[in-house]
PDB file of C-alpha atoms in Angstrom:
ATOM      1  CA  UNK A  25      19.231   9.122  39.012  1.00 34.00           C
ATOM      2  CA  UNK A  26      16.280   7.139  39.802  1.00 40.00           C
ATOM      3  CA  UNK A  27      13.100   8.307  39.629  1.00 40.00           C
ATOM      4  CA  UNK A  28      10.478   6.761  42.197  1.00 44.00           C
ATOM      5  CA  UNK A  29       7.296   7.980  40.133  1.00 57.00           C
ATOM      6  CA  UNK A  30       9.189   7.064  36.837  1.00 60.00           C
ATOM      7  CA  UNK A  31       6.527   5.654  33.980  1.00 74.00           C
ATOM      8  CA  UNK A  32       8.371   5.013  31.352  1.00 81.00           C
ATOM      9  CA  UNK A  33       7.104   3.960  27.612  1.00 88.00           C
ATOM     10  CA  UNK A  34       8.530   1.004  26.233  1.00 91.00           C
ATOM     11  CA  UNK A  35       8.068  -0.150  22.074  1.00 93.00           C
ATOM     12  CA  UNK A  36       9.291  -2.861  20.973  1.00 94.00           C
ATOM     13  CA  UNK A  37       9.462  -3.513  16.886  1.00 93.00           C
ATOM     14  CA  UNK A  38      10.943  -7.002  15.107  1.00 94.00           C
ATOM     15  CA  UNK A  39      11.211  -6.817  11.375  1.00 94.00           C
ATOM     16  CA  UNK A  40      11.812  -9.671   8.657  1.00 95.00           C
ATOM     17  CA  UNK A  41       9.216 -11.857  10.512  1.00 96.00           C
ATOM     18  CA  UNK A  42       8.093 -15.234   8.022  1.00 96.00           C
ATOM     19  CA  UNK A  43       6.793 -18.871   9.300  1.00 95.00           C
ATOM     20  CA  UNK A  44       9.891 -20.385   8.178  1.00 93.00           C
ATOM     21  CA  UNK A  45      11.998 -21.609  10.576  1.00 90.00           C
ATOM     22  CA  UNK A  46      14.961 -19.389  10.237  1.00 88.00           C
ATOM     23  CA  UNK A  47      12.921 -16.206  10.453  1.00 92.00           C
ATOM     24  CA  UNK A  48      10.439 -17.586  12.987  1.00 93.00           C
ATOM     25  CA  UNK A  49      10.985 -16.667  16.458  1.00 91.00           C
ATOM     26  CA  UNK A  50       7.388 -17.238  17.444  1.00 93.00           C
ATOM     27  CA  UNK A  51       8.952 -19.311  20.414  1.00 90.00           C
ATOM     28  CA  UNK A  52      10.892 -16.630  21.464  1.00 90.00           C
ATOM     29  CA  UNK A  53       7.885 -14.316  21.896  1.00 94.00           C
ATOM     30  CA  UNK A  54       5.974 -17.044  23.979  1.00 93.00           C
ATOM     31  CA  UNK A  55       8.526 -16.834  26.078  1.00 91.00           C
ATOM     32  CA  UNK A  56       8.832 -12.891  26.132  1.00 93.00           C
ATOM     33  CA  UNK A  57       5.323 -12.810  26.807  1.00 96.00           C
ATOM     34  CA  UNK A  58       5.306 -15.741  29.811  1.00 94.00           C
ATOM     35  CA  UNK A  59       7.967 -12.883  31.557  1.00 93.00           C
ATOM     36  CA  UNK A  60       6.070  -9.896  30.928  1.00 94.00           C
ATOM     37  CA  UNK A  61       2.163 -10.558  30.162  1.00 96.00           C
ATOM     38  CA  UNK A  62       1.672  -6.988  28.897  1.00 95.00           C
ATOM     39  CA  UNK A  63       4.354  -6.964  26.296  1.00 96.00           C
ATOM     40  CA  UNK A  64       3.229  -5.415  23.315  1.00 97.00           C
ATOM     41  CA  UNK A  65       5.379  -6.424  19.953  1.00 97.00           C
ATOM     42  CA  UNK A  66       4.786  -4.366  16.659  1.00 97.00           C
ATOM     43  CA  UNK A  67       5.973  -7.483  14.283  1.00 97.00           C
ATOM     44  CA  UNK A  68       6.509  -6.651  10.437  1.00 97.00           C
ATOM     45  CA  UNK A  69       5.978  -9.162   8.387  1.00 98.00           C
ATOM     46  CA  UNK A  70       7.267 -10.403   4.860  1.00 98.00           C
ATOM     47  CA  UNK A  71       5.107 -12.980   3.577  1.00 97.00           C
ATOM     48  CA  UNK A  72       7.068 -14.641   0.568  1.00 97.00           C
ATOM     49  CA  UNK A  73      10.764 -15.060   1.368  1.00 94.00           C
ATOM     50  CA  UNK A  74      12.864 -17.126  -1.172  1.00 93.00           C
ATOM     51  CA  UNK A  75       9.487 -18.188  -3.141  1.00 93.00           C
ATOM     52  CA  UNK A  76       8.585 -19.483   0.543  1.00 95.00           C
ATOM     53  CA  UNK A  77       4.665 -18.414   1.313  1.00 96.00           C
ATOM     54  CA  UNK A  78       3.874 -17.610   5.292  1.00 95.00           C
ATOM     55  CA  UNK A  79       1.014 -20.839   4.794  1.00 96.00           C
ATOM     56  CA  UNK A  80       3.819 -23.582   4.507  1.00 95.00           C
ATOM     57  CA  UNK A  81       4.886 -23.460   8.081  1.00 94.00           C
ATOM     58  CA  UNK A  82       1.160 -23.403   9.461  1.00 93.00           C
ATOM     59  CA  UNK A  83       2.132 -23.972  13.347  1.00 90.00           C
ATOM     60  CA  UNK A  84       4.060 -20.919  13.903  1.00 93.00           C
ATOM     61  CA  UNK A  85       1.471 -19.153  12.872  1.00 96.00           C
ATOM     62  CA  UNK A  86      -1.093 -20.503  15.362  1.00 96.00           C
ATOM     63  CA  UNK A  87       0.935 -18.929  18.074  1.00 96.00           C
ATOM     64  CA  UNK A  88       1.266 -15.295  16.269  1.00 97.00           C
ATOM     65  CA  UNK A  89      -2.482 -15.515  16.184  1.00 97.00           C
ATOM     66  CA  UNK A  90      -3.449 -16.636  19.738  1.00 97.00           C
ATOM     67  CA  UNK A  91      -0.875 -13.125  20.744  1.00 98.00           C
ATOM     68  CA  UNK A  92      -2.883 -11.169  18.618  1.00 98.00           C
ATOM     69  CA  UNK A  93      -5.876 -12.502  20.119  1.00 97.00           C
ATOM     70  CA  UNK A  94      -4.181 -11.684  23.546  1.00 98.00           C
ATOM     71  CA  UNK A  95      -3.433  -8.177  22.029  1.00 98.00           C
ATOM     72  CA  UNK A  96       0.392  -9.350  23.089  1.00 98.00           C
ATOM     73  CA  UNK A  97       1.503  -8.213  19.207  1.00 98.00           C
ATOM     74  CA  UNK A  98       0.403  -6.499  16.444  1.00 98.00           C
ATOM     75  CA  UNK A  99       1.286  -7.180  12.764  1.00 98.00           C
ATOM     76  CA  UNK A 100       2.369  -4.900   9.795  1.00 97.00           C
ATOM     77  CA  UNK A 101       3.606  -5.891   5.557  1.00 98.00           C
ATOM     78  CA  UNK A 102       7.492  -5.961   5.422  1.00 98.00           C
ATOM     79  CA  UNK A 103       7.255  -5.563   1.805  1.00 97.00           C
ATOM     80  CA  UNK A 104       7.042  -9.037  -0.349  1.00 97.00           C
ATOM     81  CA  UNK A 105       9.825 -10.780  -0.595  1.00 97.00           C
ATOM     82  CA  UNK A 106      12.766  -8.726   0.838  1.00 95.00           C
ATOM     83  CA  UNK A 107      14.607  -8.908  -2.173  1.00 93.00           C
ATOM     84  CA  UNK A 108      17.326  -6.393  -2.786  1.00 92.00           C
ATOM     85  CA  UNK A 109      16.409  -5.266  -6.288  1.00 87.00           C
ATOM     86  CA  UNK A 110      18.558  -2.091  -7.600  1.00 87.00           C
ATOM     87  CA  UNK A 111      17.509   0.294  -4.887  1.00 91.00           C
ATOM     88  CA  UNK A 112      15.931  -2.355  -2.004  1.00 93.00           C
ATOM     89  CA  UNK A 113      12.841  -4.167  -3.163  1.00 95.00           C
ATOM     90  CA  UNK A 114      10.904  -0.700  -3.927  1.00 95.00           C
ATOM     91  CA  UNK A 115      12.967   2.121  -4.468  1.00 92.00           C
ATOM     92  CA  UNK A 116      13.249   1.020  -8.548  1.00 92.00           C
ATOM     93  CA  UNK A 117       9.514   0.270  -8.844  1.00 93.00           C
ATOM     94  CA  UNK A 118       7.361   2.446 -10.849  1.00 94.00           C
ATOM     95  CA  UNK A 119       3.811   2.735  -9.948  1.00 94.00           C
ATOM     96  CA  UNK A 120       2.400  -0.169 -11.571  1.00 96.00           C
ATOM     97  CA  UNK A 121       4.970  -2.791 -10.069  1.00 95.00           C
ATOM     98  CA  UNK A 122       4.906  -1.096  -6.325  1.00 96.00           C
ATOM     99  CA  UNK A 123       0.485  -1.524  -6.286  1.00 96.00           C
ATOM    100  CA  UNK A 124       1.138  -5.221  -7.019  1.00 97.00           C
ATOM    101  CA  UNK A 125       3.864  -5.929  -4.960  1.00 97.00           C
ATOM    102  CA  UNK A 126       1.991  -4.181  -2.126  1.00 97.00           C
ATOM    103  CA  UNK A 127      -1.246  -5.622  -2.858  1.00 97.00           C
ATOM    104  CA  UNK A 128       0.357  -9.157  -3.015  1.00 97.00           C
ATOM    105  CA  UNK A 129       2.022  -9.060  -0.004  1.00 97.00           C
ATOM    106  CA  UNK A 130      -1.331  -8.186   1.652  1.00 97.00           C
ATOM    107  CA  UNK A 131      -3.173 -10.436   0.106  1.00 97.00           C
ATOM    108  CA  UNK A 132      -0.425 -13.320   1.403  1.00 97.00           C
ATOM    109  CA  UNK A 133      -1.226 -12.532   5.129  1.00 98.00           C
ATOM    110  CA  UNK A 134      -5.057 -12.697   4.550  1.00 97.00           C
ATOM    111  CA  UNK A 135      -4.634 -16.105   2.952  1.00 97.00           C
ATOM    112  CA  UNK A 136      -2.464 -17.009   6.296  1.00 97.00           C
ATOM    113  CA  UNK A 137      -5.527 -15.721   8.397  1.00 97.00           C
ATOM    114  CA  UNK A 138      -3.344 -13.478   9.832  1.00 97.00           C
ATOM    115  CA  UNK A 139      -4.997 -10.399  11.380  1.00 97.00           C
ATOM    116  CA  UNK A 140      -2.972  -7.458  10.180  1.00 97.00           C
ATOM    117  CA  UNK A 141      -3.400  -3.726  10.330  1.00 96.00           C
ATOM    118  CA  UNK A 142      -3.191  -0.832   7.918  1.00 95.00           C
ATOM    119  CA  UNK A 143       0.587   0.426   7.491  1.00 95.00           C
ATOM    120  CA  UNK A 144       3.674  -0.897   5.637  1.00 96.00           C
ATOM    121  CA  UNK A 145       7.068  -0.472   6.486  1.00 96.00           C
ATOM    122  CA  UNK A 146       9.307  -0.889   3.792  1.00 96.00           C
ATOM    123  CA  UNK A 147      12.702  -3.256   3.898  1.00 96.00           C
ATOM    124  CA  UNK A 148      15.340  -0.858   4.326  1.00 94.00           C
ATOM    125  CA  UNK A 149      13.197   2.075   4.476  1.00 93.00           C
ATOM    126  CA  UNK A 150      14.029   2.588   0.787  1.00 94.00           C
ATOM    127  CA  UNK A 151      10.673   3.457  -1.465  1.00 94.00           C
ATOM    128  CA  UNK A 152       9.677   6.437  -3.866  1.00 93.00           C
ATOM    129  CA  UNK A 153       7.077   8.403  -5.075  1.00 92.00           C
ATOM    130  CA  UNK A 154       4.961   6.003  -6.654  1.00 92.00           C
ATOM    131  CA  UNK A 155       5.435   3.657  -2.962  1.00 94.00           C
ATOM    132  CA  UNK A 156       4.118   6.968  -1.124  1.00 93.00           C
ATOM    133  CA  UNK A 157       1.189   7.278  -3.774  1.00 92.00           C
ATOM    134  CA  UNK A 158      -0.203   3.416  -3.344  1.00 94.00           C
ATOM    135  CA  UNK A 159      -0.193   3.970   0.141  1.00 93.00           C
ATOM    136  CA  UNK A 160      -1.954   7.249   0.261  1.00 91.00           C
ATOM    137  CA  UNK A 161      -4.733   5.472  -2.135  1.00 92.00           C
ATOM    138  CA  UNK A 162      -4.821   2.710   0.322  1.00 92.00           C
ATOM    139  CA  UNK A 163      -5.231   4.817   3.844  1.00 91.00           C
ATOM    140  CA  UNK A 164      -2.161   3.169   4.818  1.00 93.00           C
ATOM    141  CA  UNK A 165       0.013   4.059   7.933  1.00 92.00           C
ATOM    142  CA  UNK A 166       3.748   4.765   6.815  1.00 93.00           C
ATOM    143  CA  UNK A 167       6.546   3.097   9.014  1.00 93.00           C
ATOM    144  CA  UNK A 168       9.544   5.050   8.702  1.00 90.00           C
ATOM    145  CA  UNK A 169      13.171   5.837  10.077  1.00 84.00           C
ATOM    146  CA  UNK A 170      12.926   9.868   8.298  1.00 81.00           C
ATOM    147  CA  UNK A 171      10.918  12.514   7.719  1.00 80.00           C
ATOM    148  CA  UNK A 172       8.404  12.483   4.616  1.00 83.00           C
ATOM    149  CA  UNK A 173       7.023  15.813   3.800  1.00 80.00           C
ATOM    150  CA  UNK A 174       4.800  14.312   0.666  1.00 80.00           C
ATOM    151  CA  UNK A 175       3.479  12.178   2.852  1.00 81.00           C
ATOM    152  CA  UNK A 176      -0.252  13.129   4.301  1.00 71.00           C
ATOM    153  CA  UNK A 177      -0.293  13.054   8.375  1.00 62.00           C
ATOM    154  CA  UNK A 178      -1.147   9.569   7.917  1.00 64.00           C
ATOM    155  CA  UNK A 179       2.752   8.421   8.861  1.00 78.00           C
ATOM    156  CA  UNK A 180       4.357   7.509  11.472  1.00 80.00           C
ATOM    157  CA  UNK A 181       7.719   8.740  12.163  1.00 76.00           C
ATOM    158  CA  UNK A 182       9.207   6.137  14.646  1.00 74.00           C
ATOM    159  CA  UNK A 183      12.652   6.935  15.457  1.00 69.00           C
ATOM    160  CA  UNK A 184      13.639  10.578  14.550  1.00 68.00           C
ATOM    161  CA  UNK A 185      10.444  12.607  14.970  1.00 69.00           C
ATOM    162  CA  UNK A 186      10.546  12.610  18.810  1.00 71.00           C
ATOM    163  CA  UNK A 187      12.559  14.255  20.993  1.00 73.00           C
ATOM    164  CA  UNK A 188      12.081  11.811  23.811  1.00 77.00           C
ATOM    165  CA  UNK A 189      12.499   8.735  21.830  1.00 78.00           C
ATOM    166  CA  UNK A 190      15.651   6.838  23.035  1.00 78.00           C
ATOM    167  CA  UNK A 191      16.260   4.208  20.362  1.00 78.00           C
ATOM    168  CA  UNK A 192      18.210   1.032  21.173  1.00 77.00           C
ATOM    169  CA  UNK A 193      19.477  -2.257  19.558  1.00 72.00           C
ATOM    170  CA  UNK A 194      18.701  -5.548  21.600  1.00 73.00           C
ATOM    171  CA  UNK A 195      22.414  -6.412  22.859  1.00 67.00           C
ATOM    172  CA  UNK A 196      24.698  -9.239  21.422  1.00 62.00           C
ATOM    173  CA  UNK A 197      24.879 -12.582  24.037  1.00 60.00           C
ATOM    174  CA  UNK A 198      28.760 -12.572  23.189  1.00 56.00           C
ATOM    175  CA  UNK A 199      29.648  -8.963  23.928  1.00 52.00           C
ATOM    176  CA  UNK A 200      27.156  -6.873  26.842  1.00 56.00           C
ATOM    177  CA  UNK A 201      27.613  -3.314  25.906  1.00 58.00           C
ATOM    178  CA  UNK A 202      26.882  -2.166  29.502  1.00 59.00           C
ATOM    179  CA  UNK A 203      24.187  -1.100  31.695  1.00 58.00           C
ATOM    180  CA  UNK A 204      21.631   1.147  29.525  1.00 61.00           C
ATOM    181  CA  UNK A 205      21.703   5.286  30.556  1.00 67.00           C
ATOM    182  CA  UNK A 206      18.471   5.343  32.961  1.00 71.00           C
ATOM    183  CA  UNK A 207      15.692   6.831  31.302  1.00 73.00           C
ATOM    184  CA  UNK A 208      14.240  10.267  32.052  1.00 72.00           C
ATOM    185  CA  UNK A 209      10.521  10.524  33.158  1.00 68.00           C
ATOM    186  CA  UNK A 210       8.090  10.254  30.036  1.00 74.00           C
ATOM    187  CA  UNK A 211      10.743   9.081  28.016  1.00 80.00           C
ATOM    188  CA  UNK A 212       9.711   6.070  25.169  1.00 86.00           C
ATOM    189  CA  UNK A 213      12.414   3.337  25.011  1.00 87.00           C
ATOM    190  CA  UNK A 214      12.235   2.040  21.640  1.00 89.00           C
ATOM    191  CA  UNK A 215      13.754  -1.364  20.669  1.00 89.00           C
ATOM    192  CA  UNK A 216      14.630  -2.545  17.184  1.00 88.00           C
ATOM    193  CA  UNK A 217      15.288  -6.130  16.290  1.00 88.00           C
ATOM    194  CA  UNK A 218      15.204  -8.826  13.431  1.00 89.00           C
ATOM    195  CA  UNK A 219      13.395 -12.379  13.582  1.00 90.00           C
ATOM    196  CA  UNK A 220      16.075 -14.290  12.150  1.00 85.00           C
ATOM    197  CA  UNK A 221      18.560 -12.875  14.761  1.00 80.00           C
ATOM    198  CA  UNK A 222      16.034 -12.572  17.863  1.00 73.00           C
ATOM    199  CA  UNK A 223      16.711 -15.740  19.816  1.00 62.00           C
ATOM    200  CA  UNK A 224      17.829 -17.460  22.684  1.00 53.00           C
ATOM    201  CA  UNK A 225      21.874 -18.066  21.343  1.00 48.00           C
ATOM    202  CA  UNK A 226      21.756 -15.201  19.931  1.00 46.00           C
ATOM    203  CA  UNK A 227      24.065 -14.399  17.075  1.00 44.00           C
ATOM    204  CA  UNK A 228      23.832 -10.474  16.737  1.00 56.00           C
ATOM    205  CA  UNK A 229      20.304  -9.710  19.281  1.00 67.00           C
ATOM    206  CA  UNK A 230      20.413 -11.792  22.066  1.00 74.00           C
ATOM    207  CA  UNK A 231      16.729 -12.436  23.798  1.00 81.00           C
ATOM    208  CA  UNK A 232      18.342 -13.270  27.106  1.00 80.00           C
ATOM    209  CA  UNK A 233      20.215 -10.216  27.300  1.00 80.00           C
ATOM    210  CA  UNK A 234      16.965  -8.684  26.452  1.00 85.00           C
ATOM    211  CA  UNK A 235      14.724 -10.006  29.609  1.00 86.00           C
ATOM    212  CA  UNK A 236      17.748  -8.746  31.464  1.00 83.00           C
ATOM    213  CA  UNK A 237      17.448  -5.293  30.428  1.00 83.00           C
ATOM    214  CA  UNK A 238      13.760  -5.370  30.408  1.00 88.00           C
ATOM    215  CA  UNK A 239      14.269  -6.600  33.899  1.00 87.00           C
ATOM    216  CA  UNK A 240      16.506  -4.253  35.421  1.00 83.00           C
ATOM    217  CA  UNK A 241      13.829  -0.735  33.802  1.00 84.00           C
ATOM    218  CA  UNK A 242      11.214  -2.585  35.465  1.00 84.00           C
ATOM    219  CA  UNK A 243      13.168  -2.369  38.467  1.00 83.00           C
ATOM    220  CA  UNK A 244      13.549   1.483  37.932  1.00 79.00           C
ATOM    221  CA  UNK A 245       9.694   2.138  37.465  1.00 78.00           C
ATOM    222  CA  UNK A 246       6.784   0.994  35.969  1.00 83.00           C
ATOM    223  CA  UNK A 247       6.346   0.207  32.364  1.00 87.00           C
ATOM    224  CA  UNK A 248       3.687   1.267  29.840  1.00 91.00           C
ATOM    225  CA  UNK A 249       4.162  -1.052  26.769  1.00 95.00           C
ATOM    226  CA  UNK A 250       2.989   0.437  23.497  1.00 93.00           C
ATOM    227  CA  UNK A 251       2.641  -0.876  19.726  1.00 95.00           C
ATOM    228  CA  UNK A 252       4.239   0.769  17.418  1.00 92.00           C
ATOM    229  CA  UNK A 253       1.720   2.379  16.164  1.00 92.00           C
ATOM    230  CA  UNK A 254       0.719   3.953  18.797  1.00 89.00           C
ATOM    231  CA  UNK A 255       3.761   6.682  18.719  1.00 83.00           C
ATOM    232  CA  UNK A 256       1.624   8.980  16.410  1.00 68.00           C
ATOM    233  CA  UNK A 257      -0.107   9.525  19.527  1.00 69.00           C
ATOM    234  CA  UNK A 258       2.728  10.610  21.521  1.00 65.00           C
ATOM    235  CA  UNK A 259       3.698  13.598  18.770  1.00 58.00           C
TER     236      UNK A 259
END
């Protein structure tokens, strides 16, 4: 059924995001945002991947900047380093530990002059007490895939707090699942991805596949692109 009044909400998130070449797919977004100029891209960031800072590949980072200028993407901490330590990079940490590591992944995108806002997501969604305590003492939004009842209203709940939240992965470019189930009016179509797998080959998320399906909903009805953090709203 297609719905000639349809407006339907569209997020799109990409975690794992870093200058380096293997997790940059700042080219990628360029492109995304040449096909649809109102795109709006909640990208989390880790700033210090294998003892890599975000300031050594200084050119990718001039293009994340001019689409936040645009208002074309907004940025979030993906923990430090996305190190799998014990339980993820957090889960282990006590208090002490989790404050620095948070603090120093911060402090990496302000030395990359990269405009960020106030949340975290953590890799794997894996953290503890003490992770939920630094945040609170920071005012920080909480990106997360479950529900957190020690957690002030503060959070955001992003994929299973909504009743009309239709997740979906961004299709392989090797295997097409099929045409999408039409959304229902109202409903938010929220996409997941990774940078190092967001690209134009395409080795698990294909990007061309992507502007296909983009394509086709915008077909259906018009689109209302929203950040990520903007689904607090919608609750």
């Amino acid at each position: 059924m297609i719905f000639s009044d349809l407006k339907m909400k569209l997020c799109i998130d990409i975690d794992d995001y870093h200058s380096f070449p293997k997790w940059d797919c700042s080219d990628v977004l360029v492109n995304l945002v040449s096909e649809f100029p109102k795109v709006k891209v909640t990208l989390f960031v880790t700033p210090y991947i294998n003892k890599v800072p975000l300031t050594d590949y200084p050119q990718a980072l001039d293009r994340i900047r001019d689409m936040i200028q645009n208002e074309n993407i907004e940025v979030f901490p993906h923990g430090l380093t996305h190190k799998w330590f014990l339980k993820g990079e957090f889960g282990a940490c006590p208090r002490v530990i989790t404050k620095k590591k948070i603090k120093a992944s911060i402090e990496y995108l302000k030395k990359a002059d990269i405009p960020f806002k106030n949340g975290y997501k953590f890799p794997w969604h894996i953290y503890n007490n003490s992770s939920l305590n630094v945040l609170s003492e920071l005012n920080y939004l909480l990106f997360s895939n479950k529900k957190v009842k020690t957690f002030p209203d503060k959070r955001v709940i992003v994929w299973n707090d909504l009743e009309n939240l239709n997740k979906r992965y961004i299709q392989t470019e090797d295997y097409f699942y099929g045409k999408p189930q039409v959304p229902q009016k109202n409903d938010i179509v929220y996409y997941h991805a990774h940078a190092q797998n967001f690209n134009k080959n395409g080795i698990r998320e294909s990007y061309n596949n992507f502007i296909g399906e983009l394509s086709r909903l915008r077909e259906i009805g018009d689109i209302e692109f929203l950040f990520c953090s903007k689904i607090a709203d919608e609750k």
